Amino acid sequence: MTARRALILGGTGMVDEVARMLIGEGWRVVLPSRRPNPIARAGGRPALRASRPRGHRPNGKPGGSGDAIWVEAQWERPRELARRAEHALGGPAELLVAWVHESYRRSVLGAVERLLTAEAPIVEVRDGIGIGTSDQADPLLVEHPTQQVFLGSRSGWDGARVLTHAEITEGVLDAVRRALEGRPTSVHQIGQPRPLVR
């Protein structure tokens, strides 16, 4: 059986829990970024130790047989990023998770769209500044069901503190689960939206 393939675009460490979850479920995960991701090893060796949660003790039962591949990539070179990711994927991706700086969003997502299956869902994590403007919440790759995750600056639980990495991680994991369940395009707000300053 061929492993399912996922392409995760984000800075090193930003979406590691998503990669760990997918690896544990047997996915081949390709992680293009500027710096090597400790979850993956260049060349496609399994990253099972990194995919185990803290405190995990092997019990002899078979675990996920997924793997993770890091490829060096620069957002400023989207065609090169897509070419390297395509080689590492070894076939069309069935999931795209993207947390790309807004200034590179169009060029990078446009370059990698051809690497996706026709029905591949997308999870896109974005800065929540200006949410509510007419085009802010529109998915870029409209042919694919997209779970858009907008990040606020303050916690949704306690407006006196900043949004934590744990809150972001749980929100993104929830969006990935929804995408894999085949849910239609939707918008998710994590934390309190940032005010639009004019």
JSON list of C-alpha atoms in Angstrom, two decimals:
[
{"chain": "A", "resi": 1, "resn": "MET", "atom": "CA", "xyz": [0.00, 0.00, 0.00]},
{"chain": "A", "resi": 2, "resn": "THR", "atom": "CA", "xyz": [1.28, 3.45, -0.93]},
{"chain": "A", "resi": 3, "resn": "ALA", "atom": "CA", "xyz": [1.49, 6.03, 1.84]},
{"chain": "A", "resi": 4, "resn": "ARG", "atom": "CA", "xyz": [-0.69, 9.08, 1.56]},
{"chain": "A", "resi": 5, "resn": "ARG", "atom": "CA", "xyz": [1.26, 12.26, 0.84]},
{"chain": "A", "resi": 6, "resn": "ALA", "atom": "CA", "xyz": [1.10, 15.65, 2.52]},
{"chain": "A", "resi": 7, "resn": "LEU", "atom": "CA", "xyz": [2.92, 18.88, 1.77]},
{"chain": "A", "resi": 8, "resn": "ILE", "atom": "CA", "xyz": [3.43, 21.14, 4.79]},
{"chain": "A", "resi": 9, "resn": "LEU", "atom": "CA", "xyz": [4.67, 24.67, 4.13]},
{"chain": "A", "resi": 10, "resn": "GLY", "atom": "CA", "xyz": [5.73, 26.60, 7.20]},
{"chain": "A", "resi": 11, "resn": "GLY", "atom": "CA", "xyz": [8.75, 27.77, 9.10]},
{"chain": "A", "resi": 12, "resn": "THR", "atom": "CA", "xyz": [10.67, 25.13, 11.00]},
{"chain": "A", "resi": 13, "resn": "GLY", "atom": "CA", "xyz": [8.72, 24.18, 14.11]},
{"chain": "A", "resi": 14, "resn": "MET", "atom": "CA", "xyz": [5.57, 26.13, 13.30]},
{"chain": "A", "resi": 15, "resn": "VAL", "atom": "CA", "xyz": [3.43, 23.12, 12.33]},
{"chain": "A", "resi": 16, "resn": "ASP", "atom": "CA", "xyz": [5.47, 20.26, 13.80]},
{"chain": "A", "resi": 17, "resn": "GLU", "atom": "CA", "xyz": [2.51, 18.74, 15.66]},
{"chain": "A", "resi": 18, "resn": "VAL", "atom": "CA", "xyz": [0.61, 18.40, 12.40]},
{"chain": "A", "resi": 19, "resn": "ALA", "atom": "CA", "xyz": [3.60, 16.64, 10.84]},
{"chain": "A", "resi": 20, "resn": "ARG", "atom": "CA", "xyz": [3.90, 14.33, 13.86]},
{"chain": "A", "resi": 21, "resn": "MET", "atom": "CA", "xyz": [0.22, 13.42, 13.69]},
{"chain": "A", "resi": 22, "resn": "LEU", "atom": "CA", "xyz": [0.37, 12.62, 9.98]},
{"chain": "A", "resi": 23, "resn": "ILE", "atom": "CA", "xyz": [3.60, 10.61, 10.30]},
{"chain": "A", "resi": 24, "resn": "GLY", "atom": "CA", "xyz": [2.00, 8.62, 13.10]},
{"chain": "A", "resi": 25, "resn": "GLU", "atom": "CA", "xyz": [-0.92, 7.84, 10.77]},
{"chain": "A", "resi": 26, "resn": "GLY", "atom": "CA", "xyz": [1.42, 6.56, 8.05]},
{"chain": "A", "resi": 27, "resn": "TRP", "atom": "CA", "xyz": [1.64, 9.62, 5.80]},
{"chain": "A", "resi": 28, "resn": "ARG", "atom": "CA", "xyz": [4.68, 10.69, 3.81]},
{"chain": "A", "resi": 29, "resn": "VAL", "atom": "CA", "xyz": [5.16, 14.32, 4.84]},
{"chain": "A", "resi": 30, "resn": "VAL", "atom": "CA", "xyz": [7.31, 16.74, 2.86]},
{"chain": "A", "resi": 31, "resn": "LEU", "atom": "CA", "xyz": [8.53, 19.78, 4.80]},
{"chain": "A", "resi": 32, "resn": "PRO", "atom": "CA", "xyz": [10.10, 22.50, 2.64]},
{"chain": "A", "resi": 33, "resn": "SER", "atom": "CA", "xyz": [11.74, 25.25, 4.71]},
{"chain": "A", "resi": 34, "resn": "ARG", "atom": "CA", "xyz": [14.88, 27.36, 4.93]},
{"chain": "A", "resi": 35, "resn": "ARG", "atom": "CA", "xyz": [16.40, 25.38, 7.78]},
{"chain": "A", "resi": 36, "resn": "PRO", "atom": "CA", "xyz": [16.36, 21.62, 8.37]},
{"chain": "A", "resi": 37, "resn": "ASN", "atom": "CA", "xyz": [13.41, 20.39, 10.36]},
{"chain": "A", "resi": 38, "resn": "PRO", "atom": "CA", "xyz": [14.42, 18.02, 13.18]},
{"chain": "A", "resi": 39, "resn": "ILE", "atom": "CA", "xyz": [11.31, 15.91, 12.51]},
{"chain": "A", "resi": 40, "resn": "ALA", "atom": "CA", "xyz": [12.61, 15.06, 9.06]},
{"chain": "A", "resi": 41, "resn": "ARG", "atom": "CA", "xyz": [15.90, 14.02, 7.68]},
{"chain": "A", "resi": 42, "resn": "ALA", "atom": "CA", "xyz": [17.04, 14.99, 4.21]},
{"chain": "A", "resi": 43, "resn": "GLY", "atom": "CA", "xyz": [16.73, 11.97, 1.98]},
{"chain": "A", "resi": 44, "resn": "GLY", "atom": "CA", "xyz": [13.48, 10.62, 3.39]},
{"chain": "A", "resi": 45, "resn": "ARG", "atom": "CA", "xyz": [14.50, 8.47, 6.36]},
{"chain": "A", "resi": 46, "resn": "PRO", "atom": "CA", "xyz": [11.68, 7.73, 8.77]},
{"chain": "A", "resi": 47, "resn": "ALA", "atom": "CA", "xyz": [11.41, 10.18, 11.62]},
{"chain": "A", "resi": 48, "resn": "LEU", "atom": "CA", "xyz": [9.56, 7.92, 14.01]},
{"chain": "A", "resi": 49, "resn": "ARG", "atom": "CA", "xyz": [11.35, 9.00, 17.19]},
{"chain": "A", "resi": 50, "resn": "ALA", "atom": "CA", "xyz": [10.48, 12.64, 16.51]},
{"chain": "A", "resi": 51, "resn": "SER", "atom": "CA", "xyz": [6.87, 11.72, 15.75]},
{"chain": "A", "resi": 52, "resn": "ARG", "atom": "CA", "xyz": [6.26, 10.13, 19.15]},
{"chain": "A", "resi": 53, "resn": "PRO", "atom": "CA", "xyz": [4.71, 12.28, 21.86]},
{"chain": "A", "resi": 54, "resn": "ARG", "atom": "CA", "xyz": [6.80, 13.19, 24.90]},
{"chain": "A", "resi": 55, "resn": "GLY", "atom": "CA", "xyz": [6.86, 10.41, 27.47]},
{"chain": "A", "resi": 56, "resn": "HIS", "atom": "CA", "xyz": [6.11, 7.70, 24.88]},
{"chain": "A", "resi": 57, "resn": "ARG", "atom": "CA", "xyz": [7.45, 4.29, 25.80]},
{"chain": "A", "resi": 58, "resn": "PRO", "atom": "CA", "xyz": [7.63, 1.71, 22.99]},
{"chain": "A", "resi": 59, "resn": "ASN", "atom": "CA", "xyz": [5.44, -1.31, 23.75]},
{"chain": "A", "resi": 60, "resn": "GLY", "atom": "CA", "xyz": [6.26, -3.56, 20.82]},
{"chain": "A", "resi": 61, "resn": "LYS", "atom": "CA", "xyz": [3.03, -2.82, 18.95]},
{"chain": "A", "resi": 62, "resn": "PRO", "atom": "CA", "xyz": [3.36, -1.61, 15.37]},
{"chain": "A", "resi": 63, "resn": "GLY", "atom": "CA", "xyz": [3.19, 2.15, 15.08]},
{"chain": "A", "resi": 64, "resn": "GLY", "atom": "CA", "xyz": [2.78, 4.56, 12.21]},
{"chain": "A", "resi": 65, "resn": "SER", "atom": "CA", "xyz": [4.93, 3.78, 9.24]},
{"chain": "A", "resi": 66, "resn": "GLY", "atom": "CA", "xyz": [5.03, 7.31, 7.89]},
{"chain": "A", "resi": 67, "resn": "ASP", "atom": "CA", "xyz": [8.09, 9.32, 7.09]},
{"chain": "A", "resi": 68, "resn": "ALA", "atom": "CA", "xyz": [9.10, 12.94, 6.79]},
{"chain": "A", "resi": 69, "resn": "ILE", "atom": "CA", "xyz": [11.37, 14.54, 4.24]},
{"chain": "A", "resi": 70, "resn": "TRP", "atom": "CA", "xyz": [12.90, 17.97, 4.59]},
{"chain": "A", "resi": 71, "resn": "VAL", "atom": "CA", "xyz": [13.76, 19.88, 1.43]},
{"chain": "A", "resi": 72, "resn": "GLU", "atom": "CA", "xyz": [15.61, 23.15, 1.43]},
{"chain": "A", "resi": 73, "resn": "ALA", "atom": "CA", "xyz": [13.37, 25.89, 0.10]},
{"chain": "A", "resi": 74, "resn": "GLN", "atom": "CA", "xyz": [13.08, 29.65, -0.06]},
{"chain": "A", "resi": 75, "resn": "TRP", "atom": "CA", "xyz": [9.69, 31.38, -0.28]},
{"chain": "A", "resi": 76, "resn": "GLU", "atom": "CA", "xyz": [11.35, 33.87, -2.66]},
{"chain": "A", "resi": 77, "resn": "ARG", "atom": "CA", "xyz": [11.87, 31.03, -5.18]},
{"chain": "A", "resi": 78, "resn": "PRO", "atom": "CA", "xyz": [8.45, 29.39, -5.46]},
{"chain": "A", "resi": 79, "resn": "ARG", "atom": "CA", "xyz": [9.08, 27.44, -8.69]},
{"chain": "A", "resi": 80, "resn": "GLU", "atom": "CA", "xyz": [12.25, 25.92, -7.25]},
{"chain": "A", "resi": 81, "resn": "LEU", "atom": "CA", "xyz": [10.40, 25.11, -4.02]},
{"chain": "A", "resi": 82, "resn": "ALA", "atom": "CA", "xyz": [7.66, 23.35, -6.03]},
{"chain": "A", "resi": 83, "resn": "ARG", "atom": "CA", "xyz": [10.21, 21.39, -8.09]},
{"chain": "A", "resi": 84, "resn": "ARG", "atom": "CA", "xyz": [12.03, 20.15, -4.99]},
{"chain": "A", "resi": 85, "resn": "ALA", "atom": "CA", "xyz": [8.81, 19.33, -3.17]},
{"chain": "A", "resi": 86, "resn": "GLU", "atom": "CA", "xyz": [7.48, 17.42, -6.19]},
{"chain": "A", "resi": 87, "resn": "HIS", "atom": "CA", "xyz": [10.60, 15.27, -6.29]},
{"chain": "A", "resi": 88, "resn": "ALA", "atom": "CA", "xyz": [10.37, 14.52, -2.55]},
{"chain": "A", "resi": 89, "resn": "LEU", "atom": "CA", "xyz": [6.64, 13.75, -2.64]},
{"chain": "A", "resi": 90, "resn": "GLY", "atom": "CA", "xyz": [7.00, 11.07, -5.30]},
{"chain": "A", "resi": 91, "resn": "GLY", "atom": "CA", "xyz": [3.41, 11.66, -6.45]},
{"chain": "A", "resi": 92, "resn": "PRO", "atom": "CA", "xyz": [0.49, 14.04, -5.98]},
{"chain": "A", "resi": 93, "resn": "ALA", "atom": "CA", "xyz": [-0.16, 15.35, -2.46]},
{"chain": "A", "resi": 94, "resn": "GLU", "atom": "CA", "xyz": [-3.51, 14.57, -0.87]},
{"chain": "A", "resi": 95, "resn": "LEU", "atom": "CA", "xyz": [-3.23, 17.36, 1.71]},
{"chain": "A", "resi": 96, "resn": "LEU", "atom": "CA", "xyz": [-1.64, 20.81, 1.82]},
{"chain": "A", "resi": 97, "resn": "VAL", "atom": "CA", "xyz": [-1.02, 22.64, 5.09]},
{"chain": "A", "resi": 98, "resn": "ALA", "atom": "CA", "xyz": [0.37, 26.13, 4.50]},
{"chain": "A", "resi": 99, "resn": "TRP", "atom": "CA", "xyz": [1.57, 28.80, 6.93]},
{"chain": "A", "resi": 100, "resn": "VAL", "atom": "CA", "xyz": [3.30, 31.13, 4.51]},
{"chain": "A", "resi": 101, "resn": "HIS", "atom": "CA", "xyz": [4.09, 34.82, 5.04]},
{"chain": "A", "resi": 102, "resn": "GLU", "atom": "CA", "xyz": [1.39, 36.95, 3.40]},
{"chain": "A", "resi": 103, "resn": "SER", "atom": "CA", "xyz": [3.82, 38.57, 0.94]},
{"chain": "A", "resi": 104, "resn": "TYR", "atom": "CA", "xyz": [4.69, 35.15, -0.56]},
{"chain": "A", "resi": 105, "resn": "ARG", "atom": "CA", "xyz": [1.26, 33.54, -0.26]},
{"chain": "A", "resi": 106, "resn": "ARG", "atom": "CA", "xyz": [0.07, 33.95, -3.86]},
{"chain": "A", "resi": 107, "resn": "SER", "atom": "CA", "xyz": [3.32, 32.95, -5.53]},
{"chain": "A", "resi": 108, "resn": "VAL", "atom": "CA", "xyz": [4.04, 29.95, -3.29]},
{"chain": "A", "resi": 109, "resn": "LEU", "atom": "CA", "xyz": [0.51, 28.51, -3.24]},
{"chain": "A", "resi": 110, "resn": "GLY", "atom": "CA", "xyz": [0.19, 29.11, -6.98]},
{"chain": "A", "resi": 111, "resn": "ALA", "atom": "CA", "xyz": [3.43, 27.22, -7.61]},
{"chain": "A", "resi": 112, "resn": "VAL", "atom": "CA", "xyz": [2.51, 24.19, -5.50]},
{"chain": "A", "resi": 113, "resn": "GLU", "atom": "CA", "xyz": [-1.11, 23.87, -6.68]},
{"chain": "A", "resi": 114, "resn": "ARG", "atom": "CA", "xyz": [-0.07, 21.55, -9.52]},
{"chain": "A", "resi": 115, "resn": "LEU", "atom": "CA", "xyz": [1.41, 19.14, -6.93]},
{"chain": "A", "resi": 116, "resn": "LEU", "atom": "CA", "xyz": [-2.03, 18.43, -5.41]},
{"chain": "A", "resi": 117, "resn": "THR", "atom": "CA", "xyz": [-4.64, 15.84, -6.34]},
{"chain": "A", "resi": 118, "resn": "ALA", "atom": "CA", "xyz": [-7.83, 17.37, -7.73]},
{"chain": "A", "resi": 119, "resn": "GLU", "atom": "CA", "xyz": [-9.68, 16.76, -4.45]},
{"chain": "A", "resi": 120, "resn": "ALA", "atom": "CA", "xyz": [-6.85, 17.54, -2.00]},
{"chain": "A", "resi": 121, "resn": "PRO", "atom": "CA", "xyz": [-8.02, 19.67, 0.92]},
{"chain": "A", "resi": 122, "resn": "ILE", "atom": "CA", "xyz": [-6.00, 22.66, 2.08]},
{"chain": "A", "resi": 123, "resn": "VAL", "atom": "CA", "xyz": [-5.44, 24.04, 5.56]},
{"chain": "A", "resi": 124, "resn": "GLU", "atom": "CA", "xyz": [-4.13, 27.59, 5.41]},
{"chain": "A", "resi": 125, "resn": "VAL", "atom": "CA", "xyz": [-2.94, 29.40, 8.52]},
{"chain": "A", "resi": 126, "resn": "ARG", "atom": "CA", "xyz": [-2.93, 33.18, 8.26]},
{"chain": "A", "resi": 127, "resn": "ASP", "atom": "CA", "xyz": [-2.42, 36.29, 10.34]},
{"chain": "A", "resi": 128, "resn": "GLY", "atom": "CA", "xyz": [-5.78, 37.62, 11.50]},
{"chain": "A", "resi": 129, "resn": "ILE", "atom": "CA", "xyz": [-5.08, 41.30, 10.82]},
{"chain": "A", "resi": 130, "resn": "GLY", "atom": "CA", "xyz": [-7.92, 42.83, 8.87]},
{"chain": "A", "resi": 131, "resn": "ILE", "atom": "CA", "xyz": [-10.22, 39.80, 8.90]},
{"chain": "A", "resi": 132, "resn": "GLY", "atom": "CA", "xyz": [-13.59, 40.89, 7.72]},
{"chain": "A", "resi": 133, "resn": "THR", "atom": "CA", "xyz": [-12.33, 42.80, 4.70]},
{"chain": "A", "resi": 134, "resn": "SER", "atom": "CA", "xyz": [-13.91, 41.67, 1.45]},
{"chain": "A", "resi": 135, "resn": "ASP", "atom": "CA", "xyz": [-11.12, 39.44, 0.12]},
{"chain": "A", "resi": 136, "resn": "GLN", "atom": "CA", "xyz": [-9.30, 38.51, 3.32]},
{"chain": "A", "resi": 137, "resn": "ALA", "atom": "CA", "xyz": [-11.19, 35.28, 3.97]},
{"chain": "A", "resi": 138, "resn": "ASP", "atom": "CA", "xyz": [-11.39, 34.10, 0.35]},
{"chain": "A", "resi": 139, "resn": "PRO", "atom": "CA", "xyz": [-9.37, 30.93, -0.30]},
{"chain": "A", "resi": 140, "resn": "LEU", "atom": "CA", "xyz": [-6.68, 31.39, -2.91]},
{"chain": "A", "resi": 141, "resn": "LEU", "atom": "CA", "xyz": [-6.97, 27.93, -4.50]},
{"chain": "A", "resi": 142, "resn": "VAL", "atom": "CA", "xyz": [-10.74, 27.90, -4.97]},
{"chain": "A", "resi": 143, "resn": "GLU", "atom": "CA", "xyz": [-10.88, 24.45, -6.59]},
{"chain": "A", "resi": 144, "resn": "HIS", "atom": "CA", "xyz": [-9.85, 22.84, -3.28]},
{"chain": "A", "resi": 145, "resn": "PRO", "atom": "CA", "xyz": [-11.86, 22.74, -0.05]},
{"chain": "A", "resi": 146, "resn": "THR", "atom": "CA", "xyz": [-9.97, 25.02, 2.30]},
{"chain": "A", "resi": 147, "resn": "GLN", "atom": "CA", "xyz": [-9.95, 25.29, 6.07]},
{"chain": "A", "resi": 148, "resn": "GLN", "atom": "CA", "xyz": [-8.66, 28.81, 6.73]},
{"chain": "A", "resi": 149, "resn": "VAL", "atom": "CA", "xyz": [-7.25, 29.41, 10.19]},
{"chain": "A", "resi": 150, "resn": "PHE", "atom": "CA", "xyz": [-6.91, 33.06, 11.20]},
{"chain": "A", "resi": 151, "resn": "LEU", "atom": "CA", "xyz": [-4.72, 33.85, 14.19]},
{"chain": "A", "resi": 152, "resn": "GLY", "atom": "CA", "xyz": [-5.59, 36.59, 16.63]},
{"chain": "A", "resi": 153, "resn": "SER", "atom": "CA", "xyz": [-3.12, 38.31, 18.89]},
{"chain": "A", "resi": 154, "resn": "ARG", "atom": "CA", "xyz": [-4.85, 37.57, 22.19]},
{"chain": "A", "resi": 155, "resn": "SER", "atom": "CA", "xyz": [-6.05, 34.34, 23.73]},
{"chain": "A", "resi": 156, "resn": "GLY", "atom": "CA", "xyz": [-9.66, 33.42, 23.20]},
{"chain": "A", "resi": 157, "resn": "TRP", "atom": "CA", "xyz": [-9.77, 32.24, 26.82]},
{"chain": "A", "resi": 158, "resn": "ASP", "atom": "CA", "xyz": [-8.07, 35.18, 28.47]},
{"chain": "A", "resi": 159, "resn": "GLY", "atom": "CA", "xyz": [-7.88, 38.44, 26.54]},
{"chain": "A", "resi": 160, "resn": "ALA", "atom": "CA", "xyz": [-5.18, 39.74, 28.90]},
{"chain": "A", "resi": 161, "resn": "ARG", "atom": "CA", "xyz": [-2.55, 37.34, 27.53]},
{"chain": "A", "resi": 162, "resn": "VAL", "atom": "CA", "xyz": [-1.15, 36.56, 24.10]},
{"chain": "A", "resi": 163, "resn": "LEU", "atom": "CA", "xyz": [-2.21, 33.55, 22.08]},
{"chain": "A", "resi": 164, "resn": "THR", "atom": "CA", "xyz": [-0.09, 30.54, 23.09]},
{"chain": "A", "resi": 165, "resn": "HIS", "atom": "CA", "xyz": [1.65, 28.03, 20.87]},
{"chain": "A", "resi": 166, "resn": "ALA", "atom": "CA", "xyz": [-0.55, 25.30, 22.39]},
{"chain": "A", "resi": 167, "resn": "GLU", "atom": "CA", "xyz": [-3.74, 27.18, 21.44]},
{"chain": "A", "resi": 168, "resn": "ILE", "atom": "CA", "xyz": [-2.48, 27.68, 17.89]},
{"chain": "A", "resi": 169, "resn": "THR", "atom": "CA", "xyz": [-1.42, 24.03, 17.60]},
{"chain": "A", "resi": 170, "resn": "GLU", "atom": "CA", "xyz": [-4.78, 22.71, 18.78]},
{"chain": "A", "resi": 171, "resn": "GLY", "atom": "CA", "xyz": [-6.66, 25.01, 16.41]},
{"chain": "A", "resi": 172, "resn": "VAL", "atom": "CA", "xyz": [-4.55, 23.99, 13.42]},
{"chain": "A", "resi": 173, "resn": "LEU", "atom": "CA", "xyz": [-4.83, 20.28, 14.31]},
{"chain": "A", "resi": 174, "resn": "ASP", "atom": "CA", "xyz": [-8.62, 20.69, 14.50]},
{"chain": "A", "resi": 175, "resn": "ALA", "atom": "CA", "xyz": [-8.66, 22.29, 11.04]},
{"chain": "A", "resi": 176, "resn": "VAL", "atom": "CA", "xyz": [-6.52, 19.44, 9.65]},
{"chain": "A", "resi": 177, "resn": "ARG", "atom": "CA", "xyz": [-8.92, 16.88, 11.11]},
{"chain": "A", "resi": 178, "resn": "ARG", "atom": "CA", "xyz": [-11.85, 18.72, 9.52]},
{"chain": "A", "resi": 179, "resn": "ALA", "atom": "CA", "xyz": [-10.05, 18.81, 6.18]},
{"chain": "A", "resi": 180, "resn": "LEU", "atom": "CA", "xyz": [-9.34, 15.07, 6.30]},
{"chain": "A", "resi": 181, "resn": "GLU", "atom": "CA", "xyz": [-13.00, 14.40, 7.15]},
{"chain": "A", "resi": 182, "resn": "GLY", "atom": "CA", "xyz": [-13.94, 16.08, 3.86]},
{"chain": "A", "resi": 183, "resn": "ARG", "atom": "CA", "xyz": [-15.62, 19.12, 5.39]},
{"chain": "A", "resi": 184, "resn": "PRO", "atom": "CA", "xyz": [-16.46, 22.04, 3.08]},
{"chain": "A", "resi": 185, "resn": "THR", "atom": "CA", "xyz": [-14.49, 25.28, 2.98]},
{"chain": "A", "resi": 186, "resn": "SER", "atom": "CA", "xyz": [-14.73, 27.22, 6.26]},
{"chain": "A", "resi": 187, "resn": "VAL", "atom": "CA", "xyz": [-13.02, 29.89, 8.33]},
{"chain": "A", "resi": 188, "resn": "HIS", "atom": "CA", "xyz": [-11.68, 29.32, 11.87]},
{"chain": "A", "resi": 189, "resn": "GLN", "atom": "CA", "xyz": [-10.66, 32.12, 14.22]},
{"chain": "A", "resi": 190, "resn": "ILE", "atom": "CA", "xyz": [-8.13, 31.22, 16.91]},
{"chain": "A", "resi": 191, "resn": "GLY", "atom": "CA", "xyz": [-7.92, 33.78, 19.67]},
{"chain": "A", "resi": 192, "resn": "GLN", "atom": "CA", "xyz": [-9.30, 37.29, 19.56]},
{"chain": "A", "resi": 193, "resn": "PRO", "atom": "CA", "xyz": [-8.95, 39.07, 16.21]},
{"chain": "A", "resi": 194, "resn": "ARG", "atom": "CA", "xyz": [-6.41, 41.80, 15.95]},
{"chain": "A", "resi": 195, "resn": "PRO", "atom": "CA", "xyz": [-7.92, 45.26, 15.60]},
{"chain": "A", "resi": 196, "resn": "LEU", "atom": "CA", "xyz": [-7.68, 46.87, 12.19]},
{"chain": "A", "resi": 197, "resn": "VAL", "atom": "CA", "xyz": [-5.70, 50.09, 12.62]},
{"chain": "A", "resi": 198, "resn": "ARG", "atom": "CA", "xyz": [-6.14, 52.69, 9.89]}
]
